[in-house]
mmCIF file of C-alpha atoms in Angstrom:
data_model
loop_
_atom_site.group_PDB
_atom_site.id
_atom_site.type_symbol
_atom_site.label_atom_id
_atom_site.label_comp_id
_atom_site.label_asym_id
_atom_site.label_seq_id
_atom_site.Cartn_x
_atom_site.Cartn_y
_atom_site.Cartn_z
ATOM 1 C CA MET I 17 -0.053 -0.092 -0.035
ATOM 2 C CA ALA I 18 2.852 2.358 1.028
ATOM 3 C CA ALA I 19 4.823 1.388 -2.178
ATOM 4 C CA ALA I 20 1.808 2.224 -4.328
ATOM 5 C CA SER I 21 1.166 5.610 -2.747
ATOM 6 C CA ALA I 22 4.732 6.698 -3.260
ATOM 7 C CA PRO I 23 4.697 6.869 -7.039
ATOM 8 C CA ALA I 24 1.302 8.633 -6.858
ATOM 9 C CA ALA I 25 2.758 11.230 -4.532
ATOM 10 C CA GLU I 26 5.792 11.650 -6.708
ATOM 11 C CA ARG I 27 3.429 12.154 -9.892
ATOM 12 C CA LEU I 28 1.567 14.680 -7.906
ATOM 13 C CA VAL I 29 4.683 16.661 -6.967
ATOM 14 C CA ARG I 30 5.794 16.541 -10.667
ATOM 15 C CA LEU I 31 2.417 17.815 -11.796
ATOM 16 C CA ALA I 32 2.421 20.636 -9.215
ATOM 17 C CA ALA I 33 5.962 21.558 -10.322
ATOM 18 C CA ARG I 34 4.961 21.578 -13.995
ATOM 19 C CA VAL I 35 1.924 23.791 -13.245
ATOM 20 C CA PHE I 36 4.002 26.177 -11.143
ATOM 21 C CA THR I 37 6.585 26.351 -13.883
ATOM 22 C CA GLY I 38 3.814 27.027 -16.485
ATOM 23 C CA LEU I 39 2.358 29.815 -14.298
ATOM 24 C CA VAL I 40 5.866 31.448 -13.890
ATOM 25 C CA LEU I 41 6.495 31.382 -17.616
ATOM 26 C CA ALA I 42 3.063 32.789 -18.323
ATOM 27 C CA TYR I 43 3.679 35.619 -15.900
ATOM 28 C CA LEU I 44 7.046 36.409 -17.477
ATOM 29 C CA VAL I 45 5.937 36.069 -21.140
ATOM 30 C CA ILE I 46 2.319 37.191 -21.406
ATOM 31 C CA PRO I 47 2.937 40.900 -20.642
ATOM 32 C CA VAL I 48 5.722 40.839 -23.441
ATOM 33 C CA PHE I 49 3.159 39.798 -25.964
ATOM 34 C CA VAL I 50 0.400 42.197 -24.930
ATOM 35 C CA VAL I 51 1.977 44.681 -27.408
ATOM 36 C CA LEU I 52 1.229 42.383 -30.364
ATOM 37 C CA PRO I 53 -2.502 42.941 -30.628
ATOM 38 C CA LEU I 54 -2.109 46.577 -29.683
ATOM 39 C CA SER I 55 0.241 47.212 -32.558
ATOM 40 C CA PHE I 56 -2.497 46.175 -35.019
ATOM 41 C CA THR I 57 -5.170 48.499 -33.501
ATOM 42 C CA SER I 58 -7.095 50.727 -35.805
ATOM 43 C CA GLY I 59 -7.660 53.215 -33.024
ATOM 44 C CA GLN I 60 -5.518 56.095 -31.737
ATOM 45 C CA LEU I 61 -5.358 54.788 -28.110
ATOM 46 C CA LEU I 62 -3.703 51.801 -26.517
ATOM 47 C CA VAL I 63 -6.891 50.248 -25.046
ATOM 48 C CA PHE I 64 -8.360 46.793 -24.929
ATOM 49 C CA PRO I 65 -10.491 45.556 -26.640
ATOM 50 C CA VAL I 66 -8.987 47.057 -29.860
ATOM 51 C CA PRO I 67 -11.775 48.730 -31.919
ATOM 52 C CA GLY I 68 -10.483 47.132 -35.118
ATOM 53 C CA TRP I 69 -7.430 45.812 -36.878
ATOM 54 C CA SER I 70 -5.001 47.859 -39.094
ATOM 55 C CA THR I 71 -1.400 47.923 -40.178
ATOM 56 C CA GLN I 72 -1.269 51.696 -40.179
ATOM 57 C CA TRP I 73 1.186 51.844 -37.343
ATOM 58 C CA TYR I 74 3.654 49.600 -39.004
ATOM 59 C CA ARG I 75 3.433 51.865 -42.072
ATOM 60 C CA ASP I 76 4.096 54.826 -39.893
ATOM 61 C CA PHE I 77 7.032 53.089 -38.220
ATOM 62 C CA PHE I 78 8.767 52.207 -41.498
ATOM 63 C CA THR I 79 7.927 55.508 -43.252
ATOM 64 C CA ASN I 80 8.264 58.115 -40.506
ATOM 65 C CA PRO I 81 11.856 59.554 -40.622
ATOM 66 C CA VAL I 82 11.889 59.773 -36.804
ATOM 67 C CA TRP I 83 11.469 55.966 -36.441
ATOM 68 C CA THR I 84 13.471 54.995 -39.503
ATOM 69 C CA GLY I 85 16.402 57.165 -38.354
ATOM 70 C CA ALA I 86 16.238 55.603 -34.875
ATOM 71 C CA LEU I 87 16.085 52.125 -36.496
ATOM 72 C CA PHE I 88 19.060 52.938 -38.707
ATOM 73 C CA ASN I 89 21.097 54.291 -35.775
ATOM 74 C CA SER I 90 20.383 51.238 -33.715
ATOM 75 C CA THR I 91 21.313 48.821 -36.488
ATOM 76 C CA VAL I 92 24.493 50.612 -37.484
ATOM 77 C CA ILE I 93 25.743 50.878 -33.808
ATOM 78 C CA ALA I 94 24.810 47.390 -33.075
ATOM 79 C CA LEU I 95 26.643 46.007 -36.124
ATOM 80 C CA VAL I 96 29.719 47.912 -35.500
ATOM 81 C CA VAL I 97 29.643 46.888 -31.791
ATOM 82 C CA THR I 98 29.140 43.302 -32.845
ATOM 83 C CA VAL I 99 32.296 43.282 -35.010
ATOM 84 C CA VAL I 100 34.531 45.085 -32.401
ATOM 85 C CA ALA I 101 33.285 43.191 -29.346
ATOM 86 C CA THR I 102 33.455 39.753 -31.108
ATOM 87 C CA THR I 103 36.937 40.405 -32.309
ATOM 88 C CA LEU I 104 38.198 41.650 -28.905
ATOM 89 C CA GLY I 105 36.247 39.075 -26.939
ATOM 90 C CA THR I 106 37.456 36.155 -29.036
ATOM 91 C CA LEU I 107 40.958 37.182 -28.740
ATOM 92 C CA ALA I 108 40.670 37.723 -25.020
ATOM 93 C CA ALA I 109 39.123 34.295 -24.534
ATOM 94 C CA LEU I 110 41.819 32.570 -26.542
ATOM 95 C CA GLY I 111 44.565 34.404 -24.606
ATOM 96 C CA LEU I 112 42.994 33.480 -21.315
ATOM 97 C CA HIS I 113 42.279 29.832 -22.267
ATOM 98 C CA GLY I 114 46.001 29.239 -22.936
ATOM 99 C CA SER I 115 47.322 31.339 -19.862
ATOM 100 C CA ARG I 116 48.465 29.964 -16.626
ATOM 101 C CA SER I 117 49.085 33.254 -15.055
ATOM 102 C CA ARG I 118 48.003 33.675 -11.375
ATOM 103 C CA TRP I 119 46.302 36.963 -12.518
ATOM 104 C CA LYS I 120 44.015 35.046 -14.904
ATOM 105 C CA PRO I 121 40.974 35.011 -12.536
ATOM 106 C CA TYR I 122 41.303 38.671 -11.897
ATOM 107 C CA VAL I 123 41.448 39.392 -15.563
ATOM 108 C CA ILE I 124 38.366 37.425 -16.213
ATOM 109 C CA GLY I 125 36.601 39.146 -13.420
ATOM 110 C CA LEU I 126 37.528 42.468 -14.712
ATOM 111 C CA LEU I 127 36.236 41.622 -18.249
ATOM 112 C CA VAL I 128 32.792 40.377 -16.886
ATOM 113 C CA THR I 129 32.491 43.326 -14.465
ATOM 114 C CA PRO I 130 29.884 45.224 -16.740
ATOM 115 C CA LEU I 131 27.560 42.310 -16.149
ATOM 116 C CA ALA I 132 27.732 42.722 -12.335
ATOM 117 C CA VAL I 133 27.648 46.490 -12.226
ATOM 118 C CA PRO I 134 24.088 48.122 -12.453
ATOM 119 C CA VAL I 135 23.888 49.651 -15.835
ATOM 120 C CA VAL I 136 22.764 52.950 -14.531
ATOM 121 C CA ILE I 137 25.970 53.278 -12.468
ATOM 122 C CA PHE I 138 27.970 52.226 -15.523
ATOM 123 C CA ALA I 139 26.136 54.914 -17.611
ATOM 124 C CA VAL I 140 26.904 57.611 -15.027
ATOM 125 C CA ALA I 141 30.494 56.627 -14.859
ATOM 126 C CA ILE I 142 31.215 56.433 -18.544
ATOM 127 C CA PHE I 143 29.240 59.684 -19.127
ATOM 128 C CA TYR I 144 31.642 61.650 -16.864
ATOM 129 C CA ALA I 145 34.706 59.767 -18.298
ATOM 130 C CA PHE I 146 33.650 60.441 -21.916
ATOM 131 C CA ALA I 147 32.621 64.006 -21.212
ATOM 132 C CA THR I 148 36.255 64.874 -20.289
ATOM 133 C CA ILE I 149 37.476 63.677 -23.730
ATOM 134 C CA GLY I 150 34.604 65.020 -25.742
ATOM 135 C CA LEU I 151 32.930 61.611 -26.648
ATOM 136 C CA VAL I 152 29.368 62.492 -25.276
ATOM 137 C CA GLY I 153 26.976 62.976 -28.022
ATOM 138 C CA THR I 154 29.151 61.115 -30.582
ATOM 139 C CA TYR I 155 28.689 57.701 -32.448
ATOM 140 C CA LEU I 156 32.171 56.769 -31.237
ATOM 141 C CA GLY I 157 31.165 57.293 -27.595
ATOM 142 C CA MET I 158 28.001 55.161 -28.117
ATOM 143 C CA ILE I 159 29.938 52.372 -29.836
ATOM 144 C CA LEU I 160 32.726 52.345 -27.217
ATOM 145 C CA ALA I 161 30.237 52.132 -24.271
ATOM 146 C CA HIS I 162 28.194 49.427 -25.972
ATOM 147 C CA THR I 163 31.326 47.453 -26.769
ATOM 148 C CA VAL I 164 32.165 47.470 -23.163
ATOM 149 C CA LEU I 165 28.660 46.201 -22.334
ATOM 150 C CA ALA I 166 28.736 43.549 -24.962
ATOM 151 C CA LEU I 167 32.402 42.253 -24.518
ATOM 152 C CA PRO I 168 31.534 40.002 -21.534
ATOM 153 C CA PHE I 169 28.977 38.055 -23.638
ATOM 154 C CA VAL I 170 31.478 37.211 -26.099
ATOM 155 C CA VAL I 171 34.208 36.251 -23.621
ATOM 156 C CA ILE I 172 31.812 34.005 -21.738
ATOM 157 C CA THR I 173 30.433 32.092 -24.694
ATOM 158 C CA VAL I 174 33.719 31.710 -26.459
ATOM 159 C CA SER I 175 35.445 30.644 -23.240
ATOM 160 C CA ALA I 176 32.757 28.049 -22.609
ATOM 161 C CA THR I 177 33.310 26.672 -26.123
ATOM 162 C CA LEU I 178 37.124 26.451 -25.613
ATOM 163 C CA GLN I 179 36.471 24.282 -22.533
ATOM 164 C CA SER I 180 35.886 21.296 -24.767
ATOM 165 C CA PHE I 181 38.529 22.277 -27.334
ATOM 166 C CA ASP I 182 41.449 19.924 -27.519
ATOM 167 C CA PRO I 183 44.695 21.731 -27.940
ATOM 168 C CA ASN I 184 46.412 18.655 -29.401
ATOM 169 C CA LEU I 185 44.631 19.479 -32.590
ATOM 170 C CA VAL I 186 46.550 22.711 -33.002
ATOM 171 C CA ARG I 187 49.768 20.926 -32.024
ATOM 172 C CA ALA I 188 49.077 18.298 -34.714
ATOM 173 C CA ALA I 189 48.515 20.962 -37.338
ATOM 174 C CA ALA I 190 51.721 22.680 -36.406
ATOM 175 C CA SER I 191 53.648 19.393 -36.540
ATOM 176 C CA LEU I 192 52.331 19.044 -40.156
ATOM 177 C CA GLY I 193 53.725 22.447 -41.063
ATOM 178 C CA ALA I 194 50.868 24.799 -40.607
ATOM 179 C CA ALA I 195 51.671 28.267 -39.593
ATOM 180 C CA PRO I 196 49.852 29.566 -36.321
ATOM 181 C CA ALA I 197 47.485 31.686 -38.532
ATOM 182 C CA ARG I 198 46.643 28.815 -40.805
ATOM 183 C CA ALA I 199 46.164 26.401 -37.828
ATOM 184 C CA PHE I 200 43.729 28.918 -36.183
ATOM 185 C CA ARG I 201 41.815 29.494 -39.553
ATOM 186 C CA THR I 202 41.546 25.768 -40.401
ATOM 187 C CA VAL I 203 41.461 24.028 -37.029
ATOM 188 C CA THR I 204 40.541 26.295 -34.143
ATOM 189 C CA LEU I 205 38.005 28.591 -35.703
ATOM 190 C CA PRO I 206 35.734 26.074 -37.351
ATOM 191 C CA ILE I 207 35.437 24.294 -33.956
ATOM 192 C CA ILE I 208 34.849 27.452 -31.821
ATOM 193 C CA ALA I 209 32.648 29.027 -34.469
ATOM 194 C CA PRO I 210 29.333 28.224 -32.796
ATOM 195 C CA GLY I 211 30.533 30.001 -29.609
ATOM 196 C CA VAL I 212 31.868 32.886 -31.545
ATOM 197 C CA VAL I 213 28.631 33.383 -33.639
ATOM 198 C CA SER I 214 26.553 33.044 -30.335
ATOM 199 C CA GLY I 215 28.752 35.649 -28.647
ATOM 200 C CA ALA I 216 28.390 38.049 -31.760
ATOM 201 C CA LEU I 217 24.498 37.556 -31.609
ATOM 202 C CA PHE I 218 24.523 38.302 -27.808
ATOM 203 C CA ALA I 219 26.614 41.436 -28.532
ATOM 204 C CA PHE I 220 24.273 42.605 -31.341
ATOM 205 C CA VAL I 221 21.159 42.128 -29.039
ATOM 206 C CA SER I 222 22.829 43.804 -26.094
ATOM 207 C CA SER I 223 23.541 46.928 -28.199
ATOM 208 C CA PHE I 224 20.356 46.823 -30.208
ATOM 209 C CA ASP I 225 18.194 46.768 -27.041
ATOM 210 C CA GLU I 226 20.321 49.146 -24.915
ATOM 211 C CA LEU I 227 18.496 52.264 -23.448
ATOM 212 C CA VAL I 228 20.184 53.568 -20.290
ATOM 213 C CA VAL I 229 23.694 54.363 -21.867
ATOM 214 C CA ALA I 230 21.808 55.907 -24.945
ATOM 215 C CA LEU I 231 20.021 58.144 -22.665
ATOM 216 C CA PHE I 232 23.202 59.420 -21.028
ATOM 217 C CA LEU I 233 25.489 59.515 -24.083
ATOM 218 C CA GLY I 234 23.308 59.961 -27.140
ATOM 219 C CA SER I 235 22.364 63.313 -28.684
ATOM 220 C CA PRO I 236 19.290 63.672 -30.940
ATOM 221 C CA GLN I 237 21.599 62.619 -33.804
ATOM 222 C CA GLN I 238 22.344 59.279 -32.093
ATOM 223 C CA ARG I 239 18.854 58.580 -31.004
ATOM 224 C CA THR I 240 18.384 54.833 -31.120
ATOM 225 C CA LEU I 241 15.225 52.893 -31.301
ATOM 226 C CA PRO I 242 14.887 52.010 -27.504
ATOM 227 C CA ARG I 243 15.468 55.638 -26.742
ATOM 228 C CA GLN I 244 12.882 56.717 -29.346
ATOM 229 C CA ILE I 245 10.407 54.251 -27.898
ATOM 230 C CA PHE I 246 11.186 55.741 -24.276
ATOM 231 C CA SER I 247 10.689 59.194 -25.627
ATOM 232 C CA GLY I 248 7.465 58.202 -27.335
ATOM 233 C CA VAL I 249 6.110 56.801 -24.049
ATOM 234 C CA SER I 250 7.157 59.901 -22.137
ATOM 235 C CA GLU I 251 6.016 62.535 -24.542
ATOM 236 C CA ASN I 252 3.257 61.235 -27.048
ATOM 237 C CA ILE I 253 1.767 57.872 -26.571
ATOM 238 C CA SER I 254 1.140 56.545 -29.966
ATOM 239 C CA PRO I 255 0.381 52.984 -31.100
ATOM 240 C CA THR I 256 3.560 53.351 -33.359
ATOM 241 C CA ILE I 257 5.367 52.505 -30.045
ATOM 242 C CA THR I 258 3.820 49.168 -29.971
ATOM 243 C CA ALA I 259 4.777 48.447 -33.562
ATOM 244 C CA ALA I 260 8.404 49.428 -32.679
ATOM 245 C CA ALA I 261 8.319 47.246 -29.752
ATOM 246 C CA VAL I 262 7.143 44.191 -31.840
ATOM 247 C CA VAL I 263 10.023 44.797 -34.263
ATOM 248 C CA LEU I 264 12.446 44.794 -31.432
ATOM 249 C CA LEU I 265 10.768 41.643 -30.001
ATOM 250 C CA VAL I 266 10.867 39.879 -33.442
ATOM 251 C CA VAL I 267 14.550 40.654 -33.863
ATOM 252 C CA SER I 268 15.314 39.417 -30.328
ATOM 253 C CA VAL I 269 13.413 36.242 -30.621
ATOM 254 C CA ALA I 270 14.843 35.422 -34.065
ATOM 255 C CA LEU I 271 18.473 35.941 -32.829
ATOM 256 C CA MET I 272 17.752 33.787 -29.808
ATOM 257 C CA GLY I 273 16.420 31.093 -32.076
ATOM 258 C CA VAL I 274 19.703 31.285 -34.088
ATOM 259 C CA MET I 275 21.583 30.956 -30.873
ATOM 260 C CA GLU I 276 19.704 27.984 -29.796
ATOM 261 C CA ALA I 277 20.392 26.307 -33.093
ATOM 262 C CA LEU I 278 23.992 27.053 -32.874
ATOM 263 C CA ARG I 279 24.105 25.699 -29.271
ATOM 264 C CA ARG I 280 22.659 22.402 -30.430
ATOM 265 C CA ARG I 281 25.039 22.289 -33.383
ATOM 266 C CA GLY I 282 28.039 22.879 -30.984
ATOM 267 C CA GLU I 283 26.756 19.984 -28.848
ATOM 268 C CA ARG I 284 26.666 17.756 -31.931
ATOM 269 C CA LEU I 285 30.154 18.604 -32.930
ATOM 270 C CA ARG I 286 31.419 18.036 -29.335
ATOM 271 C CA ASN I 287 29.677 14.690 -28.974
ATOM 272 C CA PRO I 288 29.594 13.115 -32.442
ATOM 273 C CA ILE I 289 29.449 9.572 -31.041
ATOM 274 C CA ALA I 290 26.669 10.171 -28.678
ATOM 275 C CA GLU I 291 24.677 11.715 -31.340
ATOM 276 C CA THR I 292 25.066 8.812 -33.843
ATOM 277 C CA GLY I 293 24.338 6.265 -31.058
ATOM 278 C CA PRO I 294 25.208 2.437 -31.146
#
């Protein structure tokens, strides 16, 4: 009797855990998707139920120079940040992976510090630092600040990929006469590519969605999409804001999907035998 009741109790606990997990996920996700029906409203106000359906706010988003300019700034800044952060972060991860210095933990801690420091504190600090050298209100200042915020994502993802990298492969390439650059291009890079691309996508998303630093450093010429959305909410609530939010959401979800696909590909590359099975 006791043996029969134990599995029943276990199933009940599992069911309760799944229900609780579902409720937590719903609490986290549903508010995000509220903007989706609002972005297609035919009315002028953000109210439920929507009076009708229309794509006029998407047309306004993609034709209004204010919104297209903000989208252009966000895209250009994020692309440059992605290239710079991915290059620097990958080099840093490779250097740290092969290092045996006793300072290695401190260097890693320094590189990931932007993830631990509240972004508003970082924004205030970098505002005063950049103000002394004339970088406030410039594209270069925005790119440098976003690069600092994006760098930890690249370092972490590439370092995680390198944990399963066998350095004997590079030694084997060198023993066969490959120069260091060629060994890196033909051996190391293809293996760590999923981590590098994932880090690049994280860097792009972190810059594309960033608001606080843009508020401190950006002038009207560097107005990014999140800053324009913030200004729209503060000054003139228009349903175009929801269309912009949906565009941001679609970009972020699409990039997260790509990262998940790369993660699974990386696992298959690291465990080819387990994937093929007996």
